[in-house]
């Protein structure tokens, strides 16, 4: 009981501690960047994309239509083919109670290359899945109307995945009209090879991805190619009050042919394991996998599996990326322990580690050297013992842990839907993995990590109407890399970088995008993949250090605007800088000044009210950005203000040199803006610990400074006093916010404590107090029912299952080979429910509520 309570506390109270969530540095709106669109009038649900890189063609599967477009410019349509559900099928579908407008249509769900001239296509076809072949040159369907059962879902709303491996289609989908029978299968000349229809094999899975990983040629184990499936399913192994979702990886071997008697026409190599994506420091568990990308590259020793996760547990609204090495996955399958369903007490099935003797050859292993040495050359002649074992033990006890034992990226208020990963060789000679992550709100994030620092270089608004991104695809050609994204309404082609948007060397370098570098002779920011062998000329520095930039290169950014206004009027001076991470600081006649109301208002612009003679002069807007503990300042724009008819002496007159140095405050951030007037640096470096190098309008400060006032600096720099205070007001507010938070949490704690006490979750002392208090009002003793009920309410999803909603709370559903009511394969009995009803109350609280899930990853 103490255990359950502590777990409960853990999940409920230990909300993510203060954590750093990267913010996209730059946001590109559709109007700013050139994205290419494809959209056909009256056609929706562009859900499948297939790229033919050598033909430069992108195939698009939509609702009742297939298109071929130019992959370098997708607005250029090459071919189209329409495949509508027939009237007959459509009517039949409507008769079965489905919607004519949304469900009884043909949604293309499978689009795969069969051979050079043929595509393999399947569609839901009004709840009557069918497959066909498409001739690429004539772009016509063959009209085969093959039964698509097992290759394509019936219901367009259901999850699906498929991959074509050597002409054979591997798919994960549902097998029946009702969608209740999940299946992972292979269609080939030899017929269908599939998963056993049993809860331990697949339990309400939501498929997200599948892919093949080839065994290295002449590998020592004589291993086979393997096909991996990724999905989220309902856990059988963890007893939870409600359905607990678990992210899984499953795999089968390409050479599998099923068993002869046992597991006839079923996989003999189907094994699955749990994928872990936890952040231990913050106690965040990501238990729903949304998409996977397997990075395969000749430069890599082994492929890397990237997955995006969200959570249905304690950290709703967060997303994470976890990466796994294929060898860690293989270790689990080829050396890990199996799980076994064990009967504990009456009719109460639990899954525990199997510690008995494992038959040989190893169950679920591909036919490799081990099996061959024992004269088993095919899965068909594997011994019954091995087959029976894998039939009963498809689940591994070991889980797959991510590289680095934690997520690569955790983000708040974002639901990532899809991921693709590119590798780029930067000019520093290192290869970086750049992740492209799409969200359910139509955004695309581009993230990379370097030196343990994870950054989101930029975000792109792909779909301004916040449509969810359905499919994401990366073209991998050396010189023509694009991202393709589809939604219900359109397909978008986006460049992988927007280097040309940066007009100065400093900006180009500060973006720290491994695809971009400054080209001094072209005087522009270029994409390095498009530049041939000019590496030495290009300037790129992934730590943001622009000291290599030539002096002249920074002219581009400096604009000057002149305002001539009447005395007493209001002036608005705009200053916009692309970086979301930069803060803006204003100087007046090259000195910092306090931009406080009522005289000034600062937002995206500086607004000066009631202009007087003394306001005339030069206003400069500086963007300052903290990059790896260095601060970069950059002049964004210069405004010159004068009063009409009486032109006062303005910018040309140099202001008196400032000797003040009040700009350094308690914050560790120290901003130094170099005066435009060229001054010598050498005098200062000797007297201060500050080593500055300055190029163009950018000052590069090597050390974090916390010590104030070095008078010598006054000549050289004008620091920024109160401006900073105005801009960083939040510094002081942080503390009070924290106190409020602490109070709120304390109150929450007290409320929950009282609630728990009331519900009977707490130790005896409390229970006594409670019963004393409640004895007259409530009779029932603390029981399992209370436990289940209370935890359900507080923890897991809001939606309720039939079990929960029925008047009496039943025992947790038996986790053996049965699903809920839609289970069709066996006799459904809820016998346990009835027979155990009386026992329940006798059982001690912690037996039923014991949860293995949360503590199982302590290692
Ligand atoms: C198809 O697209 C329409 C229009 O955007 C959308 O409302 C519907 O939910 C989509 N259907 C499926 C199955 O994705
Ligand atoms: C396998 O078969 C070969 C030849 O058929 C035989 O020589 C060998 O002893 C067999 N090995 C085992 C382990 O049965």
mmCIF file of N, CA and C in Angstrom, residues 616-706:
data_model
loop_
_atom_site.group_PDB
_atom_site.id
_atom_site.type_symbol
_atom_site.label_atom_id
_atom_site.label_comp_id
_atom_site.label_asym_id
_atom_site.label_seq_id
_atom_site.Cartn_x
_atom_site.Cartn_y
_atom_site.Cartn_z
ATOM 1 N N UNK A 616 14.743 64.694 -30.474
ATOM 2 C CA UNK A 616 15.323 64.554 -31.802
ATOM 3 C C UNK A 616 16.710 63.953 -31.701
ATOM 4 N N UNK A 617 17.009 63.179 -32.690
ATOM 5 C CA UNK A 617 18.320 62.534 -32.688
ATOM 6 C C UNK A 617 18.238 61.181 -33.355
ATOM 7 N N UNK A 618 19.224 60.367 -33.086
ATOM 8 C CA UNK A 618 19.319 59.062 -33.735
ATOM 9 C C UNK A 618 18.933 57.964 -32.758
ATOM 10 N N UNK A 619 17.997 57.162 -33.188
ATOM 11 C CA UNK A 619 17.575 56.014 -32.392
ATOM 12 C C UNK A 619 18.089 54.758 -33.077
ATOM 13 N N UNK A 620 18.690 53.893 -32.308
ATOM 14 C CA UNK A 620 19.181 52.646 -32.903
ATOM 15 C C UNK A 620 18.555 51.455 -32.193
ATOM 16 N N UNK A 621 18.196 50.488 -32.973
ATOM 17 C CA UNK A 621 17.603 49.277 -32.410
ATOM 18 C C UNK A 621 18.608 48.140 -32.536
ATOM 19 N N UNK A 622 18.902 47.527 -31.412
ATOM 20 C CA UNK A 622 19.876 46.437 -31.377
ATOM 21 C C UNK A 622 19.192 45.131 -30.994
ATOM 22 N N UNK A 623 19.577 44.074 -31.661
ATOM 23 C CA UNK A 623 19.097 42.748 -31.263
ATOM 24 C C UNK A 623 20.225 42.061 -30.518
ATOM 25 N N UNK A 624 19.887 41.522 -29.378
ATOM 26 C CA UNK A 624 20.906 40.852 -28.586
ATOM 27 C C UNK A 624 20.482 39.425 -28.326
ATOM 28 N N UNK A 625 21.414 38.548 -28.521
ATOM 29 C CA UNK A 625 21.079 37.137 -28.393
ATOM 30 C C UNK A 625 22.152 36.413 -27.604
ATOM 31 N N UNK A 626 21.701 35.578 -26.713
ATOM 32 C CA UNK A 626 22.624 34.794 -25.898
ATOM 33 C C UNK A 626 22.856 33.464 -26.611
ATOM 34 N N UNK A 627 24.079 33.223 -27.007
ATOM 35 C CA UNK A 627 24.397 31.970 -27.678
ATOM 36 C C UNK A 627 25.502 31.274 -26.901
ATOM 37 N N UNK A 628 25.159 30.193 -26.289
ATOM 38 C CA UNK A 628 26.124 29.419 -25.527
ATOM 39 C C UNK A 628 26.957 30.331 -24.623
ATOM 40 N N UNK A 629 26.304 31.065 -23.791
ATOM 41 C CA UNK A 629 26.863 31.979 -22.791
ATOM 42 C C UNK A 629 27.660 33.147 -23.390
ATOM 43 N N UNK A 630 27.532 33.356 -24.667
ATOM 44 C CA UNK A 630 28.065 34.582 -25.246
ATOM 45 C C UNK A 630 26.894 35.436 -25.716
ATOM 46 N N UNK A 631 27.091 36.736 -25.608
ATOM 47 C CA UNK A 631 26.027 37.619 -26.072
ATOM 48 C C UNK A 631 26.440 38.276 -27.380
ATOM 49 N N UNK A 632 25.562 38.197 -28.351
ATOM 50 C CA UNK A 632 25.822 38.842 -29.623
ATOM 51 C C UNK A 632 24.870 40.013 -29.775
ATOM 52 N N UNK A 633 25.427 41.154 -30.155
ATOM 53 C CA UNK A 633 24.583 42.317 -30.411
ATOM 54 C C UNK A 633 24.678 42.680 -31.868
ATOM 55 N N UNK A 634 23.561 43.053 -32.394
ATOM 56 C CA UNK A 634 23.562 43.386 -33.800
ATOM 57 C C UNK A 634 22.649 44.569 -34.037
ATOM 58 N N UNK A 635 23.152 45.532 -34.784
ATOM 59 C CA UNK A 635 22.339 46.693 -35.106
ATOM 60 C C UNK A 635 21.314 46.283 -36.144
ATOM 61 N N UNK A 636 20.044 46.512 -35.823
ATOM 62 C CA UNK A 636 18.998 46.105 -36.751
ATOM 63 C C UNK A 636 18.579 47.273 -37.627
ATOM 64 N N UNK A 637 18.318 48.407 -37.014
ATOM 65 C CA UNK A 637 17.819 49.548 -37.786
ATOM 66 C C UNK A 637 18.147 50.852 -37.066
ATOM 67 N N UNK A 638 18.254 51.866 -37.859
ATOM 68 C CA UNK A 638 18.580 53.180 -37.321
ATOM 69 C C UNK A 638 17.470 54.144 -37.727
ATOM 70 N N UNK A 639 16.935 54.880 -36.760
ATOM 71 C CA UNK A 639 15.900 55.870 -37.068
ATOM 72 C C UNK A 639 16.435 57.253 -36.712
ATOM 73 N N UNK A 640 16.161 58.220 -37.567
ATOM 74 C CA UNK A 640 16.557 59.590 -37.256
ATOM 75 C C UNK A 640 15.294 60.423 -37.109
ATOM 76 N N UNK A 641 15.162 61.056 -35.979
ATOM 77 C CA UNK A 641 13.950 61.823 -35.684
ATOM 78 C C UNK A 641 14.261 63.308 -35.684
ATOM 79 N N UNK A 642 13.439 64.062 -36.388
ATOM 80 C CA UNK A 642 13.611 65.526 -36.362
ATOM 81 C C UNK A 642 12.244 66.198 -36.296
ATOM 82 N N UNK A 643 12.263 67.441 -35.835
ATOM 83 C CA UNK A 643 11.021 68.215 -35.738
ATOM 84 C C UNK A 643 10.885 69.036 -37.015
ATOM 85 N N UNK A 644 9.696 69.072 -37.550
ATOM 86 C CA UNK A 644 9.459 69.748 -38.818
ATOM 87 C C UNK A 644 9.847 71.230 -38.767
ATOM 88 N N UNK A 645 10.386 71.675 -39.865
ATOM 89 C CA UNK A 645 10.720 73.085 -40.110
ATOM 90 C C UNK A 645 11.865 73.607 -39.273
ATOM 91 N N UNK A 646 12.025 73.099 -38.150
ATOM 92 C CA UNK A 646 13.164 73.533 -37.365
ATOM 93 C C UNK A 646 14.118 72.362 -37.233
ATOM 94 N N UNK A 647 14.823 72.062 -38.300
ATOM 95 C CA UNK A 647 15.697 70.891 -38.245
ATOM 96 C C UNK A 647 16.830 71.080 -37.250
ATOM 97 N N UNK A 648 16.823 70.288 -36.234
ATOM 98 C CA UNK A 648 17.876 70.391 -35.230
ATOM 99 C C UNK A 648 19.107 69.607 -35.704
ATOM 100 N N UNK A 649 20.203 69.851 -35.079
ATOM 101 C CA UNK A 649 21.382 69.051 -35.421
ATOM 102 C C UNK A 649 21.138 67.597 -35.017
ATOM 103 N N UNK A 650 21.240 66.728 -35.958
ATOM 104 C CA UNK A 650 20.967 65.315 -35.638
ATOM 105 C C UNK A 650 22.212 64.450 -35.747
ATOM 106 N N UNK A 651 21.974 63.241 -36.167
ATOM 107 C CA UNK A 651 22.984 62.182 -36.133
ATOM 108 C C UNK A 651 24.426 62.605 -36.393
ATOM 109 N N UNK A 652 24.575 63.596 -37.272
ATOM 110 C CA UNK A 652 25.926 63.950 -37.666
ATOM 111 C C UNK A 652 26.774 64.410 -36.477
ATOM 112 N N UNK A 653 26.104 65.077 -35.540
ATOM 113 C CA UNK A 653 26.883 65.542 -34.387
ATOM 114 C C UNK A 653 27.152 64.376 -33.451
ATOM 115 N N UNK A 654 28.379 64.213 -33.166
ATOM 116 C CA UNK A 654 28.745 63.110 -32.283
ATOM 117 C C UNK A 654 28.446 63.480 -30.840
ATOM 118 N N UNK A 655 27.782 62.620 -30.152
ATOM 119 C CA UNK A 655 27.477 62.927 -28.757
ATOM 120 C C UNK A 655 28.733 62.890 -27.915
ATOM 121 N N UNK A 656 28.693 63.580 -26.766
ATOM 122 C CA UNK A 656 29.876 63.553 -25.903
ATOM 123 C C UNK A 656 30.138 62.121 -25.448
ATOM 124 N N UNK A 657 31.370 61.751 -25.376
ATOM 125 C CA UNK A 657 31.677 60.393 -24.942
ATOM 126 C C UNK A 657 31.136 60.118 -23.556
ATOM 127 N N UNK A 658 30.549 59.015 -23.436
ATOM 128 C CA UNK A 658 29.930 58.671 -22.161
ATOM 129 C C UNK A 658 30.951 58.067 -21.224
ATOM 130 N N UNK A 659 30.910 58.498 -20.010
ATOM 131 C CA UNK A 659 31.823 57.898 -19.043
ATOM 132 C C UNK A 659 31.057 57.087 -18.017
ATOM 133 N N UNK A 660 29.737 57.107 -18.198
ATOM 134 C CA UNK A 660 28.944 56.325 -17.261
ATOM 135 C C UNK A 660 29.136 54.842 -17.536
ATOM 136 N N UNK A 661 28.963 54.070 -16.528
ATOM 137 C CA UNK A 661 29.030 52.613 -16.734
ATOM 138 C C UNK A 661 28.092 51.978 -15.746
ATOM 139 N N UNK A 662 26.817 52.286 -15.930
ATOM 140 C CA UNK A 662 25.865 51.801 -14.941
ATOM 141 C C UNK A 662 25.105 50.595 -15.454
ATOM 142 N N UNK A 663 25.569 50.104 -16.541
ATOM 143 C CA UNK A 663 24.750 49.093 -17.225
ATOM 144 C C UNK A 663 24.818 47.705 -16.636
ATOM 145 N N UNK A 664 25.733 47.462 -15.751
ATOM 146 C CA UNK A 664 25.882 46.080 -15.336
ATOM 147 C C UNK A 664 25.084 45.829 -14.074
ATOM 148 N N UNK A 665 24.280 44.866 -14.153
ATOM 149 C CA UNK A 665 23.383 44.631 -13.032
ATOM 150 C C UNK A 665 23.582 43.256 -12.453
ATOM 151 N N UNK A 666 22.651 42.894 -11.616
ATOM 152 C CA UNK A 666 22.804 41.624 -10.927
ATOM 153 C C UNK A 666 22.672 40.424 -11.866
ATOM 154 N N UNK A 667 22.092 40.642 -13.014
ATOM 155 C CA UNK A 667 21.913 39.510 -13.919
ATOM 156 C C UNK A 667 23.244 39.066 -14.492
ATOM 157 N N UNK A 668 23.277 37.835 -14.866
ATOM 158 C CA UNK A 668 24.506 37.340 -15.463
ATOM 159 C C UNK A 668 24.616 37.785 -16.909
ATOM 160 N N UNK A 669 23.506 38.256 -17.457
ATOM 161 C CA UNK A 669 23.562 38.734 -18.828
ATOM 162 C C UNK A 669 24.163 40.118 -18.842
ATOM 163 N N UNK A 670 25.073 40.315 -19.682
ATOM 164 C CA UNK A 670 25.711 41.603 -19.780
ATOM 165 C C UNK A 670 25.764 41.977 -21.231
ATOM 166 N N UNK A 671 25.165 43.065 -21.538
ATOM 167 C CA UNK A 671 25.074 43.430 -22.938
ATOM 168 C C UNK A 671 25.991 44.589 -23.236
ATOM 169 N N UNK A 672 26.755 44.415 -24.224
ATOM 170 C CA UNK A 672 27.653 45.479 -24.616
ATOM 171 C C UNK A 672 27.391 45.790 -26.070
ATOM 172 N N UNK A 673 27.184 47.025 -26.327
ATOM 173 C CA UNK A 673 26.957 47.420 -27.698
ATOM 174 C C UNK A 673 28.126 48.264 -28.136
ATOM 175 N N UNK A 674 28.690 47.889 -29.203
ATOM 176 C CA UNK A 674 29.842 48.629 -29.689
ATOM 177 C C UNK A 674 29.364 49.904 -30.343
ATOM 178 N N UNK A 675 30.079 50.957 -30.082
ATOM 179 C CA UNK A 675 29.733 52.204 -30.747
ATOM 180 C C UNK A 675 30.082 52.084 -32.202
ATOM 181 N N UNK A 676 29.335 52.831 -32.979
ATOM 182 C CA UNK A 676 29.599 52.774 -34.410
ATOM 183 C C UNK A 676 30.966 53.356 -34.735
ATOM 184 N N UNK A 677 31.310 54.349 -33.952
ATOM 185 C CA UNK A 677 32.611 54.972 -34.126
ATOM 186 C C UNK A 677 33.668 53.892 -33.917
ATOM 187 N N UNK A 678 34.575 53.780 -34.811
ATOM 188 C CA UNK A 678 35.587 52.738 -34.654
ATOM 189 C C UNK A 678 36.555 53.126 -33.550
ATOM 190 N N UNK A 679 36.745 52.221 -32.648
ATOM 191 C CA UNK A 679 37.643 52.487 -31.538
ATOM 192 C C UNK A 679 38.606 51.320 -31.405
ATOM 193 N N UNK A 680 39.652 51.561 -30.753
ATOM 194 C CA UNK A 680 40.659 50.524 -30.594
ATOM 195 C C UNK A 680 40.329 49.641 -29.400
ATOM 196 N N UNK A 681 40.461 48.408 -29.570
ATOM 197 C CA UNK A 681 40.121 47.453 -28.523
ATOM 198 C C UNK A 681 41.282 47.214 -27.579
ATOM 199 N N UNK A 682 42.444 47.410 -28.094
ATOM 200 C CA UNK A 682 43.634 46.967 -27.362
ATOM 201 C C UNK A 682 43.721 47.579 -25.970
ATOM 202 N N UNK A 683 43.250 48.804 -25.809
ATOM 203 C CA UNK A 683 43.390 49.448 -24.516
ATOM 204 C C UNK A 683 42.566 48.744 -23.450
ATOM 205 N N UNK A 684 41.492 48.184 -23.847
ATOM 206 C CA UNK A 684 40.604 47.619 -22.842
ATOM 207 C C UNK A 684 41.003 46.206 -22.437
ATOM 208 N N UNK A 685 41.497 45.469 -23.351
ATOM 209 C CA UNK A 685 41.718 44.063 -23.060
ATOM 210 C C UNK A 685 42.735 43.861 -21.945
ATOM 211 N N UNK A 686 43.604 44.816 -21.780
ATOM 212 C CA UNK A 686 44.622 44.639 -20.740
ATOM 213 C C UNK A 686 44.051 44.827 -19.350
ATOM 214 N N UNK A 687 43.061 45.688 -19.242
ATOM 215 C CA UNK A 687 42.571 46.019 -17.911
ATOM 216 C C UNK A 687 41.388 45.169 -17.476
ATOM 217 N N UNK A 688 40.822 44.451 -18.362
ATOM 218 C CA UNK A 688 39.617 43.708 -17.991
ATOM 219 C C UNK A 688 39.755 42.239 -18.361
ATOM 220 N N UNK A 689 38.958 41.431 -17.694
ATOM 221 C CA UNK A 689 38.950 40.020 -18.059
ATOM 222 C C UNK A 689 38.168 39.772 -19.338
ATOM 223 N N UNK A 690 37.591 40.837 -19.862
ATOM 224 C CA UNK A 690 36.737 40.675 -21.026
ATOM 225 C C UNK A 690 37.581 40.660 -22.289
ATOM 226 N N UNK A 691 37.415 39.659 -23.052
ATOM 227 C CA UNK A 691 38.098 39.634 -24.338
ATOM 228 C C UNK A 691 37.036 39.797 -25.403
ATOM 229 N N UNK A 692 37.116 40.890 -26.078
ATOM 230 C CA UNK A 692 36.092 41.085 -27.096
ATOM 231 C C UNK A 692 36.709 41.150 -28.466
ATOM 232 N N UNK A 693 36.019 40.604 -29.365
ATOM 233 C CA UNK A 693 36.398 40.771 -30.752
ATOM 234 C C UNK A 693 35.185 41.346 -31.440
ATOM 235 N N UNK A 694 35.415 42.206 -32.344
ATOM 236 C CA UNK A 694 34.271 42.881 -32.920
ATOM 237 C C UNK A 694 34.401 42.950 -34.423
ATOM 238 N N UNK A 695 33.318 42.611 -35.040
ATOM 239 C CA UNK A 695 33.319 42.644 -36.486
ATOM 240 C C UNK A 695 32.048 43.316 -36.945
ATOM 241 N N UNK A 696 32.181 44.259 -37.804
ATOM 242 C CA UNK A 696 30.992 44.947 -38.309
ATOM 243 C C UNK A 696 30.223 45.502 -37.141
ATOM 244 N N UNK A 697 28.945 45.300 -37.141
ATOM 245 C CA UNK A 697 28.123 45.832 -36.068
ATOM 246 C C UNK A 697 27.963 44.850 -34.934
ATOM 247 N N UNK A 698 28.756 43.816 -34.924
ATOM 248 C CA UNK A 698 28.521 42.763 -33.956
ATOM 249 C C UNK A 698 29.635 42.708 -32.943
ATOM 250 N N UNK A 699 29.256 42.669 -31.715
ATOM 251 C CA UNK A 699 30.256 42.547 -30.681
ATOM 252 C C UNK A 699 30.206 41.146 -30.117
ATOM 253 N N UNK A 700 31.313 40.581 -29.993
ATOM 254 C CA UNK A 700 31.383 39.205 -29.544
ATOM 255 C C UNK A 700 32.082 39.195 -28.205
ATOM 256 N N UNK A 701 31.403 38.759 -27.223
ATOM 257 C CA UNK A 701 31.899 38.824 -25.865
ATOM 258 C C UNK A 701 32.204 37.415 -25.395
ATOM 259 N N UNK A 702 33.445 37.172 -25.091
ATOM 260 C CA UNK A 702 33.836 35.795 -24.830
ATOM 261 C C UNK A 702 33.475 35.291 -23.445
ATOM 262 N N UNK A 703 33.433 36.178 -22.493
ATOM 263 C CA UNK A 703 33.186 35.706 -21.136
ATOM 264 C C UNK A 703 31.887 36.239 -20.593
ATOM 265 N N UNK A 704 31.301 35.451 -19.773
ATOM 266 C CA UNK A 704 30.143 35.904 -19.040
ATOM 267 C C UNK A 704 30.688 36.854 -17.978
ATOM 268 N N UNK A 705 30.165 38.044 -17.911
ATOM 269 C CA UNK A 705 30.720 38.985 -16.942
ATOM 270 C C UNK A 705 29.732 39.189 -15.825
ATOM 271 N N UNK A 706 30.209 39.131 -14.646
ATOM 272 C CA UNK A 706 29.324 39.412 -13.527
ATOM 273 C C UNK A 706 29.850 40.580 -12.711
#
